[in-house]
XYZ file of C-alpha atoms in Angstrom:
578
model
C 38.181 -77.774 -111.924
C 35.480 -74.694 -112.364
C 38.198 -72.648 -112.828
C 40.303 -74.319 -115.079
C 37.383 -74.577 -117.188
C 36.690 -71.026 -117.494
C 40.491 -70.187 -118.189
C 40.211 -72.573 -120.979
C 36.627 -71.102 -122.343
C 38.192 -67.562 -122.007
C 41.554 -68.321 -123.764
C 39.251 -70.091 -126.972
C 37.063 -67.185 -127.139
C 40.133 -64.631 -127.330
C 41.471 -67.019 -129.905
C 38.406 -66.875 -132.030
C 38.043 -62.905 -131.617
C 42.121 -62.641 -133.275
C 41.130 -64.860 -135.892
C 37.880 -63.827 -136.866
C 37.525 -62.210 -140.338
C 36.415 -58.871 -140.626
C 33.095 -57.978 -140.605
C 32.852 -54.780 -140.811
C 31.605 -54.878 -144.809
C 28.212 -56.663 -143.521
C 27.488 -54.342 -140.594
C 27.686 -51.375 -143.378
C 25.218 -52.869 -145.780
C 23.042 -54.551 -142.596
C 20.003 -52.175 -143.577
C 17.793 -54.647 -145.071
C 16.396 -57.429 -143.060
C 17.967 -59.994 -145.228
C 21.321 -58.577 -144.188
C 20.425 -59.004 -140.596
C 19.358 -62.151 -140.462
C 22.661 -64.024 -142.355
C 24.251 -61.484 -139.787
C 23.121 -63.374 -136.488
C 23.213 -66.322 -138.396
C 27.134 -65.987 -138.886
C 27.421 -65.323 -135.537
C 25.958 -68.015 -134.496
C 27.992 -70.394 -136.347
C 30.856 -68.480 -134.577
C 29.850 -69.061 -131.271
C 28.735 -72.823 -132.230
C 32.028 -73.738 -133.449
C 34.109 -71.489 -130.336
C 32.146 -73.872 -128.189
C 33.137 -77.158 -129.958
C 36.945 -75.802 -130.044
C 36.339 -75.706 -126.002
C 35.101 -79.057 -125.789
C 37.899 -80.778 -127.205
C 40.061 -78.767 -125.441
C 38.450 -79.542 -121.877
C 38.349 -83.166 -123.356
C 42.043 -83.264 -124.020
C 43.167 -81.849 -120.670
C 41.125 -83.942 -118.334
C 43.656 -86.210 -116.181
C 42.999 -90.169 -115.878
C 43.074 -89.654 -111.987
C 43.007 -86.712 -109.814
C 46.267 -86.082 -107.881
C 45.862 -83.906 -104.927
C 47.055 -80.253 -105.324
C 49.767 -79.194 -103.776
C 49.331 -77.046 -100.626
C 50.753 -73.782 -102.038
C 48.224 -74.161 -105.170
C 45.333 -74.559 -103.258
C 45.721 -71.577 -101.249
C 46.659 -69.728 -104.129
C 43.454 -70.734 -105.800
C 41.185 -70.032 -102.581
C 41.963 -66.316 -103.796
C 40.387 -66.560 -106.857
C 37.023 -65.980 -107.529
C 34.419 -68.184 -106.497
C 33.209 -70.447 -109.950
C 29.283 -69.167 -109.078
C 30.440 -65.212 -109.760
C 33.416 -65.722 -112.305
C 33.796 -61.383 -111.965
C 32.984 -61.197 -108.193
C 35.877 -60.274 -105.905
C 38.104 -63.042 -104.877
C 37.225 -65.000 -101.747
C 40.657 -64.649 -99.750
C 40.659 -67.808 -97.114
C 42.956 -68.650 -94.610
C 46.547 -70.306 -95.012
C 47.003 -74.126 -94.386
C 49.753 -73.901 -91.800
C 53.134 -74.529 -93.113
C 55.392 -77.427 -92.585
C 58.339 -77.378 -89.987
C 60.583 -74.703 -89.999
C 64.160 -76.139 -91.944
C 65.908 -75.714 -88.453
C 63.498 -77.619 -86.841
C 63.654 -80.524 -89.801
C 67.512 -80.460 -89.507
C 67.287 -80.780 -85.750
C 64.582 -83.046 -85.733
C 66.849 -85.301 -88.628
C 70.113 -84.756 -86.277
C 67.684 -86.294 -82.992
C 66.788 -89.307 -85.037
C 69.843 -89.926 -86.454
C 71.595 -89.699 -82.872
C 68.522 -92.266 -81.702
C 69.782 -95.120 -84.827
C 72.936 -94.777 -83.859
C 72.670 -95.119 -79.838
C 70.128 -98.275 -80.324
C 72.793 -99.903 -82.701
C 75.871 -99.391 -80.291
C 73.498 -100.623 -77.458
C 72.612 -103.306 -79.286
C 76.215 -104.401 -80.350
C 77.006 -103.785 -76.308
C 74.592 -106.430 -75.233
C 75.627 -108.663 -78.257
C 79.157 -108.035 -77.317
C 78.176 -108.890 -73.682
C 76.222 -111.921 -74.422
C 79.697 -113.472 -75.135
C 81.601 -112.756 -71.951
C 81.100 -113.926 -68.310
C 80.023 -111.570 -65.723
C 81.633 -111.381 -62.471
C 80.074 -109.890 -59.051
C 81.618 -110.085 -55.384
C 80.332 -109.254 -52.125
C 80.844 -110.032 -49.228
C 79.694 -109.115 -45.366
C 81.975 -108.533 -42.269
C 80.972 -109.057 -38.530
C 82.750 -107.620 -35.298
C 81.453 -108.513 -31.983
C 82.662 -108.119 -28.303
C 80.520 -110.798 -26.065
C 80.327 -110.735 -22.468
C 79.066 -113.463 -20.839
C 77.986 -114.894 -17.573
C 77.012 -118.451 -15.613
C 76.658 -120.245 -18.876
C 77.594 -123.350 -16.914
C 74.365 -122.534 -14.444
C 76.509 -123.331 -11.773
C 77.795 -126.481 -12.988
C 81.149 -127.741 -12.838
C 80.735 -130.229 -15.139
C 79.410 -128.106 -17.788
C 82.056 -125.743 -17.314
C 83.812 -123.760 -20.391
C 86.336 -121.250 -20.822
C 84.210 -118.677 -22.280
C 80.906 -119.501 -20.121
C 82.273 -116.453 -17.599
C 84.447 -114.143 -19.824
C 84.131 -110.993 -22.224
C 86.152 -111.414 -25.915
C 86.194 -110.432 -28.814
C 84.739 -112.498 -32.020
C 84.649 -112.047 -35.898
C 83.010 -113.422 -39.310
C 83.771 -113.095 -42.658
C 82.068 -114.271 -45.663
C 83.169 -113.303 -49.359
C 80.996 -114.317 -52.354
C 81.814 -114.195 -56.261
C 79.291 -115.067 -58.663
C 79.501 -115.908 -62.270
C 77.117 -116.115 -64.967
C 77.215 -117.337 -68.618
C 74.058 -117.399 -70.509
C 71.902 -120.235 -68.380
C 74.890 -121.190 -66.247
C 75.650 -119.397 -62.797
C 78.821 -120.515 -60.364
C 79.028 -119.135 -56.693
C 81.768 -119.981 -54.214
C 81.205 -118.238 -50.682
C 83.878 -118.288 -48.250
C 83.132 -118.161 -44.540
C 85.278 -117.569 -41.772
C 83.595 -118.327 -38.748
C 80.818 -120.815 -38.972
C 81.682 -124.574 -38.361
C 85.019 -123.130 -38.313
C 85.481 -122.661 -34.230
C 86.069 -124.770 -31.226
C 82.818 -125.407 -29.279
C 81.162 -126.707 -26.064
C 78.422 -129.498 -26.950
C 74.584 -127.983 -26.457
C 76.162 -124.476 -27.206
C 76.685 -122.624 -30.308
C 80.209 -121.391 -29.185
C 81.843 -118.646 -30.324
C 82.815 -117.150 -33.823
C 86.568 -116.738 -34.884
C 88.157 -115.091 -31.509
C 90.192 -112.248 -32.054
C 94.133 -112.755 -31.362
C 93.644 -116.544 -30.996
C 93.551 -117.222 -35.113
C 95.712 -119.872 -34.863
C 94.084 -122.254 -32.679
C 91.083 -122.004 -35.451
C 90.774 -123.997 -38.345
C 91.007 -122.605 -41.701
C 88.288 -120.684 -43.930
C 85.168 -122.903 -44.787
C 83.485 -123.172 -48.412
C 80.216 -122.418 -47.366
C 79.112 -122.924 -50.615
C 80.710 -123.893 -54.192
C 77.800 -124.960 -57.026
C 77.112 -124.621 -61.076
C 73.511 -123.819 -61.855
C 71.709 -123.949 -64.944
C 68.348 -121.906 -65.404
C 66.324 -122.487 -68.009
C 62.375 -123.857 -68.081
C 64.073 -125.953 -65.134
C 66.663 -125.161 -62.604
C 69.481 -127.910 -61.705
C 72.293 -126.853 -59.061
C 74.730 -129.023 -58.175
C 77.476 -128.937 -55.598
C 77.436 -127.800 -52.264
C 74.829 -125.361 -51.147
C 72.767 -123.576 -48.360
C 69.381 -125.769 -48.276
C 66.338 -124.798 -46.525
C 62.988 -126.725 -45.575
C 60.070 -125.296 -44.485
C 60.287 -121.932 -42.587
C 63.580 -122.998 -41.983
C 65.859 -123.690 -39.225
C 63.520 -126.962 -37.877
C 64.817 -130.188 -39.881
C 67.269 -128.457 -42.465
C 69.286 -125.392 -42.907
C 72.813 -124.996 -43.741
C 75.787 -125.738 -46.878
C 75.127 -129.219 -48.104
C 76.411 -131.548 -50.736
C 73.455 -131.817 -52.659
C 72.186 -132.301 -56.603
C 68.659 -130.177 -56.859
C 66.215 -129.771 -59.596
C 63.213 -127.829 -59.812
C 60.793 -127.656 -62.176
C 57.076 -125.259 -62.499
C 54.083 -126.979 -62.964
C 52.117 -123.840 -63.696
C 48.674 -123.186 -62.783
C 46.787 -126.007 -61.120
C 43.569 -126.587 -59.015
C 45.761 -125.760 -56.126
C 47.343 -122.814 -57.519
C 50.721 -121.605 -59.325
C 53.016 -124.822 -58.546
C 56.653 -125.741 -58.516
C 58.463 -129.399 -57.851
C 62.041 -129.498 -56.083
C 63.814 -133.305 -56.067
C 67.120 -133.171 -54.155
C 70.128 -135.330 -53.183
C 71.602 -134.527 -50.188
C 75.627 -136.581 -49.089
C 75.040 -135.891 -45.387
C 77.923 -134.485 -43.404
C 78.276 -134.507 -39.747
C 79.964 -137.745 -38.787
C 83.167 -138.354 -36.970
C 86.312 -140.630 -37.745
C 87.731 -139.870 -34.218
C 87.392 -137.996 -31.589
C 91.598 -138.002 -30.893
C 91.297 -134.126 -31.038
C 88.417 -133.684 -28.498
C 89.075 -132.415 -25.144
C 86.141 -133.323 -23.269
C 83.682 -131.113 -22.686
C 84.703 -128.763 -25.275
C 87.216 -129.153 -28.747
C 86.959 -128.547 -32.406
C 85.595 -130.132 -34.982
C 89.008 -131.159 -37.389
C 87.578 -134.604 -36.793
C 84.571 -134.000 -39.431
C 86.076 -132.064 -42.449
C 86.409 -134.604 -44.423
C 84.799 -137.685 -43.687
C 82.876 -139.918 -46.492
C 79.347 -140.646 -44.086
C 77.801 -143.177 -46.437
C 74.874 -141.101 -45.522
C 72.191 -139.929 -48.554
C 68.721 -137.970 -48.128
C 66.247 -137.617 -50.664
C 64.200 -134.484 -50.599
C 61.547 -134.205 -52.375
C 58.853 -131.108 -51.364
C 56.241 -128.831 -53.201
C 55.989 -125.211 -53.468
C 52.138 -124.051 -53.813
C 51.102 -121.055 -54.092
C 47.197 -120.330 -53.779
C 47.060 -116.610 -53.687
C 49.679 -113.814 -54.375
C 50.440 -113.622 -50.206
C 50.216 -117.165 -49.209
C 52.821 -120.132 -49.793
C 51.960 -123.764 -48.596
C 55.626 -126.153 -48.913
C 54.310 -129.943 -47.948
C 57.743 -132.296 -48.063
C 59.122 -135.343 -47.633
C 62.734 -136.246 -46.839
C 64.338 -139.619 -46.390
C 67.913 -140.495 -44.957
C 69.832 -143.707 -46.017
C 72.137 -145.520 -44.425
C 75.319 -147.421 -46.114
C 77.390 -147.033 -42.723
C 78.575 -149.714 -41.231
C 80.625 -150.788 -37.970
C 83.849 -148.763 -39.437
C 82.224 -146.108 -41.090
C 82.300 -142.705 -38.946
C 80.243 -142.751 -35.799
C 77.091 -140.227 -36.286
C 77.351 -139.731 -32.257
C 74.073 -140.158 -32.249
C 74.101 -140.689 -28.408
C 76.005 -137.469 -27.794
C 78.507 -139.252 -25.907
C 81.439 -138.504 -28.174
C 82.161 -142.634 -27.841
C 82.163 -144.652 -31.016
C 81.987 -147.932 -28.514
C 77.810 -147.005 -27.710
C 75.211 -146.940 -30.116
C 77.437 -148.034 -32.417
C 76.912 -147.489 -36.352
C 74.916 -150.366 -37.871
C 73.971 -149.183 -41.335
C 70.167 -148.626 -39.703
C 69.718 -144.394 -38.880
C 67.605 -143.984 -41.551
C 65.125 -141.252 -40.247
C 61.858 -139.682 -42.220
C 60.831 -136.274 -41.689
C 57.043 -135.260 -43.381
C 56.012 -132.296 -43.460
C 54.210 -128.733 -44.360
C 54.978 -125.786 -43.781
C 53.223 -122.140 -44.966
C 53.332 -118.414 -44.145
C 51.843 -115.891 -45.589
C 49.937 -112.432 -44.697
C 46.272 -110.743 -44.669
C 46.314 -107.604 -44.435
C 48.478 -106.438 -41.197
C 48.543 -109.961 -39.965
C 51.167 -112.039 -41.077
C 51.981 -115.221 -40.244
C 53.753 -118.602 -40.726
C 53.530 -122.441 -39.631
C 55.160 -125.467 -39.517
C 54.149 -129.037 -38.665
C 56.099 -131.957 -38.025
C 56.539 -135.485 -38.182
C 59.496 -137.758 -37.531
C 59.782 -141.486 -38.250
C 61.631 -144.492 -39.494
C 64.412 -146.490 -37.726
C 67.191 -145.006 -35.124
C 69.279 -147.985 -35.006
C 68.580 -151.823 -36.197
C 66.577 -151.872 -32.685
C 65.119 -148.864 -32.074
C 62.319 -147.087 -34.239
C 61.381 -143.234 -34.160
C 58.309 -141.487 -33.657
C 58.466 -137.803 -32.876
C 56.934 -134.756 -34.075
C 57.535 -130.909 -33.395
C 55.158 -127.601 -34.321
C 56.236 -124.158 -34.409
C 53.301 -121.236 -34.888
C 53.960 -117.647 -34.855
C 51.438 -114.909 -35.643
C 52.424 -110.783 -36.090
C 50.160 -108.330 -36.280
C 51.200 -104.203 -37.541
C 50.096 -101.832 -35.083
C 51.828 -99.115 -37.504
C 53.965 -97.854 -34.558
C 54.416 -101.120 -32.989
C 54.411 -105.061 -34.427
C 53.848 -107.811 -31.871
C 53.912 -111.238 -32.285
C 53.257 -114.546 -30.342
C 55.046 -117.652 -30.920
C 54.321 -120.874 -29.676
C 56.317 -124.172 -30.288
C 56.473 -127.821 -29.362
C 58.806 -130.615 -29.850
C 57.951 -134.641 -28.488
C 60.410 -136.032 -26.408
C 60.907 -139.663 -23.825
C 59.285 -139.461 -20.702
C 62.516 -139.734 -17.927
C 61.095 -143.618 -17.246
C 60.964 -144.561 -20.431
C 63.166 -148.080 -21.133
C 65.987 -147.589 -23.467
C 64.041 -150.363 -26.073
C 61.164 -147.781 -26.125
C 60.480 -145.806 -29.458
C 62.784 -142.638 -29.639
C 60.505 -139.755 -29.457
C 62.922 -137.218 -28.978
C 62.583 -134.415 -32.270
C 65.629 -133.503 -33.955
C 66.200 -131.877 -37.156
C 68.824 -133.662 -39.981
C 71.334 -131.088 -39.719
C 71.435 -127.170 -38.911
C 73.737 -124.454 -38.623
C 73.946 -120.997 -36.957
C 71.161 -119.570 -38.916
C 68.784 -122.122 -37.656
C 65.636 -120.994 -35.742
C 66.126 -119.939 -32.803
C 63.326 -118.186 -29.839
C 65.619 -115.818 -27.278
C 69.251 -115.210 -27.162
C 70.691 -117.595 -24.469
C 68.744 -120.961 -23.942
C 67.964 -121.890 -27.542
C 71.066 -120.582 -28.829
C 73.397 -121.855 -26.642
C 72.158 -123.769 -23.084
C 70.793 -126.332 -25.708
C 71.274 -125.360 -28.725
C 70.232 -128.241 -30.770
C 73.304 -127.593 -33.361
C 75.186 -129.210 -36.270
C 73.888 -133.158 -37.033
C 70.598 -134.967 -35.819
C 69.713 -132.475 -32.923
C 67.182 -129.666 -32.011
C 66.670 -126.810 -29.375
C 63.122 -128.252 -29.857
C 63.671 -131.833 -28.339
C 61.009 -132.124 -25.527
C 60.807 -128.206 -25.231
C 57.701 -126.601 -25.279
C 57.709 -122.865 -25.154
C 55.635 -119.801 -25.602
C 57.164 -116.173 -26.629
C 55.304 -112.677 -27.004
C 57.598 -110.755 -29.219
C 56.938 -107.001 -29.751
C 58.861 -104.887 -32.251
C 59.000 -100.853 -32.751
C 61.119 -97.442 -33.120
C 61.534 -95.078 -30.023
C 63.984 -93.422 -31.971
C 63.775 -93.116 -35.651
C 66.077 -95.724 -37.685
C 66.640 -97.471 -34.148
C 64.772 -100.831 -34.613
C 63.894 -102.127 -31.162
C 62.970 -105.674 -30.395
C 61.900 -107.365 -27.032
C 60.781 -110.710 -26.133
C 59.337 -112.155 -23.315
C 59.193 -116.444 -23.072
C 58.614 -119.247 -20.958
C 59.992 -122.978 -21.096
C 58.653 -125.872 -20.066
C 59.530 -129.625 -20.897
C 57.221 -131.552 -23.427
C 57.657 -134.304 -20.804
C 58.499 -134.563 -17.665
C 62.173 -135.060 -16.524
C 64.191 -135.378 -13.451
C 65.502 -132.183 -11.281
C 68.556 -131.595 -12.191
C 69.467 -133.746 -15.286
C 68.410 -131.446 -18.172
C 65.941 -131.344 -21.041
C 66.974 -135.057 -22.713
C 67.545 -136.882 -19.602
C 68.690 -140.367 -20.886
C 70.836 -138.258 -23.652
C 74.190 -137.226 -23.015
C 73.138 -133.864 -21.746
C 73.409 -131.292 -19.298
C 74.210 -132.739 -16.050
C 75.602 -135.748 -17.140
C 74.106 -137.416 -14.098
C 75.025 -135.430 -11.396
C 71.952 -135.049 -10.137
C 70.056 -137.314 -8.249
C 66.876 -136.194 -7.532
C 63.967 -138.850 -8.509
C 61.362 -136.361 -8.319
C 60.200 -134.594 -11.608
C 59.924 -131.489 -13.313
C 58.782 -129.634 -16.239
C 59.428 -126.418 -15.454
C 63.170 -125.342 -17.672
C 62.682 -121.775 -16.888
C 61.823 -118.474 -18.716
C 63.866 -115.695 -20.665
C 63.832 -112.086 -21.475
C 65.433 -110.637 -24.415
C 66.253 -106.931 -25.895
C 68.167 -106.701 -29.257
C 68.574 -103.161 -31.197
C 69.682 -102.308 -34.740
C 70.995 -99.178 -36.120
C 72.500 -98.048 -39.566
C 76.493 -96.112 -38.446
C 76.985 -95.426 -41.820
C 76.268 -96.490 -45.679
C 76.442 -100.306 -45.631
C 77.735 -100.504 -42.291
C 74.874 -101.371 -39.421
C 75.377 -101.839 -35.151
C 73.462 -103.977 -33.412
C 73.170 -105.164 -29.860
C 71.918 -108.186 -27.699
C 70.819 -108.606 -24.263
C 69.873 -111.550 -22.744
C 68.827 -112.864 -19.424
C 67.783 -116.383 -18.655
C 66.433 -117.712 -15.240
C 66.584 -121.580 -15.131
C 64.319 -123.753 -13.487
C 64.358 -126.898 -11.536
C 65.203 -128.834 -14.730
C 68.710 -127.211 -14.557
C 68.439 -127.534 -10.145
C 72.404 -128.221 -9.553
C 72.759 -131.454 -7.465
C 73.130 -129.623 -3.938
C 69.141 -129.523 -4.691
C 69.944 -125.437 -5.307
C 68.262 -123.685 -7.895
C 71.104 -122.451 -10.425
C 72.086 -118.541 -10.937
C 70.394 -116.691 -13.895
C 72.971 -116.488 -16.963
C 73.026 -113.097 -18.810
C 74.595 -112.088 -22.231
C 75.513 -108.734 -23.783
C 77.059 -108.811 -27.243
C 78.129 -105.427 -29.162
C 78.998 -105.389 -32.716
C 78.959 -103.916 -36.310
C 78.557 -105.483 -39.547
C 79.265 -104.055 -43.015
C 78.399 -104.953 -46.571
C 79.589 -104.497 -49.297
């Protein structure tokens, strides 16, 4: 502003000196004093009335409001001279740096036009996306060559064809998922699990290689619509779980299921599941079953007239502990024709006939979680309600297992516990015996030959738990890297004590069948050693190995008085996914 000011003064003051009449006829004459004086008083005037022509001037050019120079004018001002010394040397100052560089506009310009149009085809994309179903399969593959031996411990009555014999056996499962928005559809097809002949109180074999046709055909393991929103409801059949799993239910049900978050509360972050579960597992004949091993063609299909109710809570207090307390109750609308549960194991619709009264009650809680390198998990038991219109239950069953991290090596003990009859107990007396609703091959299991397969507590009202009591020290590491190396170490014993000879469930259809006659009793069922490895062959595909070796005791005594041989098990295989 200085500066414009003096530009202005200076350009007035040239003005006046053009314009200005001569003077030069008073300077001639400017001898007397009189002279002199109207002299300097006519200058005077001049330079009064130069500096009212500069005031209006300044007073017409002065904006409204200020607008910022532009860059290039201020630094060309900064070289003028500073407004204190108007004929001083400018004061040269420094540049403001300069904008981009027009390449590095037009690039910059090119970037961000590039960027609009790549977030408005993505967006279009997922628009376009929104609109269509998407489709994803997998699917896994198992191959495994078995080789077993004295499965029957040395009795004849127990005998099957692959108890002494080395095959081959293989699963398949396929899954294709769908999703739409909230909705989701699965089917899973498996081939090889309830899908095989069997022996009763083992978990038999998968789909034998070269004997295809004497198998049934490929089972939906699962086939359900879901809907996910601020609640989930599946319907159709599904793999359930309770607990831990693999105690009172684990496999593909029929079932209707809704869950629904409760959010924070007192007890911590909450969800509530309500299910209906049609019950499977009863039989409308037993024309097809050769006695003591067949297949199951006789249960695909049948209508039970059996519902469950299962209603449990999912709590979780802390980010590494979950606490799942349940309920689930079984109704019965079977009557004398309806398909016999076998509840008796006797494969004989004549005893314990149906009488529209197996309406068991399982309560429960179950929890696992982890501190630190201890990790853990627990589940507690208890079985009532009525067995038939005569006979009541009251069992219960505990399974604890604790693992701690060593870094190089994880062990573990496990410790477990189901009730079970005394051998003396009357037939009238409560039945005490534990057994889950229904479970499948994935149930839990504790070594690779007793629980899995010398009683194997499979398929509909049965457990590897009933009157078993066992403890297991489990250690896990990698004396090789990528080889993951298991072995267990565990020891059987019944809840209560039996007869020599006549198996776990004595007054059950079980293993001796009687044979034995031996009134003295026992409790001691034996102990086991296992060894099972896993190793990656290639991308997606994986080998493992089993050993097994079980030594029975005088629960399984054959009815010579004899103890029985020790059965062993070696099973080789690979399984890809993909």
């Amino acid at each position: 502003m200085r500066i414009a000011n003096a530009y202005i003064f200076a350009a007035a003051f040239v003005a006046a000196l053009l314009f200005a009449p001569d003077f030069s006829s008073y300077a001639a004459d400017a001898q007397s004093g009189e002279d002199t004086r109207k002299y300097i008083q006519s200058l005077e005037k001049r330079i009064s009335d130069i500096e009212s022509l500069v005031q209006k001037l300044l007073k017409g050019k002065e904006p409204a409001a200020q607008a910022p120079a532009p860059k290039d004018t201020i630094a060309k001002e900064k070289t003028k001279p500073a407004a204190d010394d108007e004929w001083g040397e400018p004061v040269v100052s420094a540049e403001a740096p300069g904008g981009r560089d027009p390449d590095a506009r037009r690039r910059l310009t090119e970037l961000e036009t590039w960027k609009r149009k790549q977030d408005a085809k993505i967006a279009k994309e997922a628009e376009e996306a929104a609109d269509k179903v998407k489709f994803d399969f997998s699917g896994k593959y198992k191959l495994r060559v078995n080789t077993r031996s004295n499965f029957n411990l040395n009795n004849p009555l127990q005998t099957w064809q692959y108890d002494n014999m080395t095959y081959f056996d293989q699963r398949f499962q396929m899954k294709i998922d769908a999703e739409y928005g909230p909705l989701s559809t699965a089917v899973v097809f498996d081939k090889g699990n309830f899908v095989f002949d069997w022996k009763e109180d083992s978990e038999g074999t998968l789909d034998r290689l070269s004997e295809f046709q004497t198998v049934n055909s490929a089972l939906v393991r699962e086939l359900y619509v879901q809907y996910t929103s601020n609640y989930v409801a599946k319907v159709g059949r599904q793999s359930m779980i309770v607990g831990n799993g693999g105690i009172v239910l684990e496999g593909p049900v029929d079932a209707l299921k809704f869950t629904h978050p409760l959010g924070m509360t007192p007890l911590g972050r909450m969800s509530a599941t309500l299910s209906y579960i049609a019950i499977a597992g009863g039989w409308k004949n037993y024309n097809n079953f050769t006695y003591p091993s067949g297949d199951r063609t006789a249960v695909l299909g049948v209508a039970n007239k059996l519902d469950g109710w299962l209603l449990s809570f999912n709590i979780k207090p802390k980010k590494d502990l979950t606490i799942e307390p349940y309920i689930l109750k079984v109704f019965d609308r079977g009557k004398s024709d309806s398909p016999d549960l076998n509840l008796d194991k006797d494969f004989n619709a004549s005893t314990t006939p149906r009488d529209g009264s197996f309406e068991p009650t399982w309560i429960g809680i179950a929890g696992h979680g982890k501190e630190g390198n201890f990790s853990y998990k627990a589940d507690l038991m208890y079985l009532t309600g009525s067995y038939t219109k005569n006979r009541d239950i009251s069992a219960y069953a505990a399974l604890l297992r604790g693992d701690y991290d060593f870094k190089t090596v994880k062990a573990g003990l496990e410790f477990g516990r189901g009730s079970g009859n005394k051998a003396d107990d009357p037939a009238t007396e409560d039945m005490k015996y534990f057994s889950g609703l229904f479970l499948c091959k994935e149930r839990r299991k504790f070594g690779n030959i007793f629980s899995e397969d010398i009683r194997a507590g499979y398929f509909l009202y049965d457990s590897n738990l009933a009157n078993v009591t066992f403890a297991r020290a489990i250690a896990g590491f990698e004396p090789v890297k990528k080889l993951k190396t298991n072995i267990s170490l565990a020891k059987f014993w019944t809840t209560e004590s039996v007869y020599k000879g006549r198996g776990t469930v004595s007054n059950w259809w079980d293993w001796s069948r009687g044979a034995a006659t031996s009134t003295e009793k026992t409790k001691d069922i034996g102990w086991e050693m296992d060894m099972n490895f896993d190793f990656p062959i290639y991308k997606r595909l994986n080998g493992f190995a089993e050993f097994g070796y079980f030594v029975p005791g005088n629960v399984y005594r054959r009815s010579n008085g004899q103890k029985a041989d020790s059965a062993s098990e070696i099973v080789l295989g690979a399984e890809f996914e993909f």
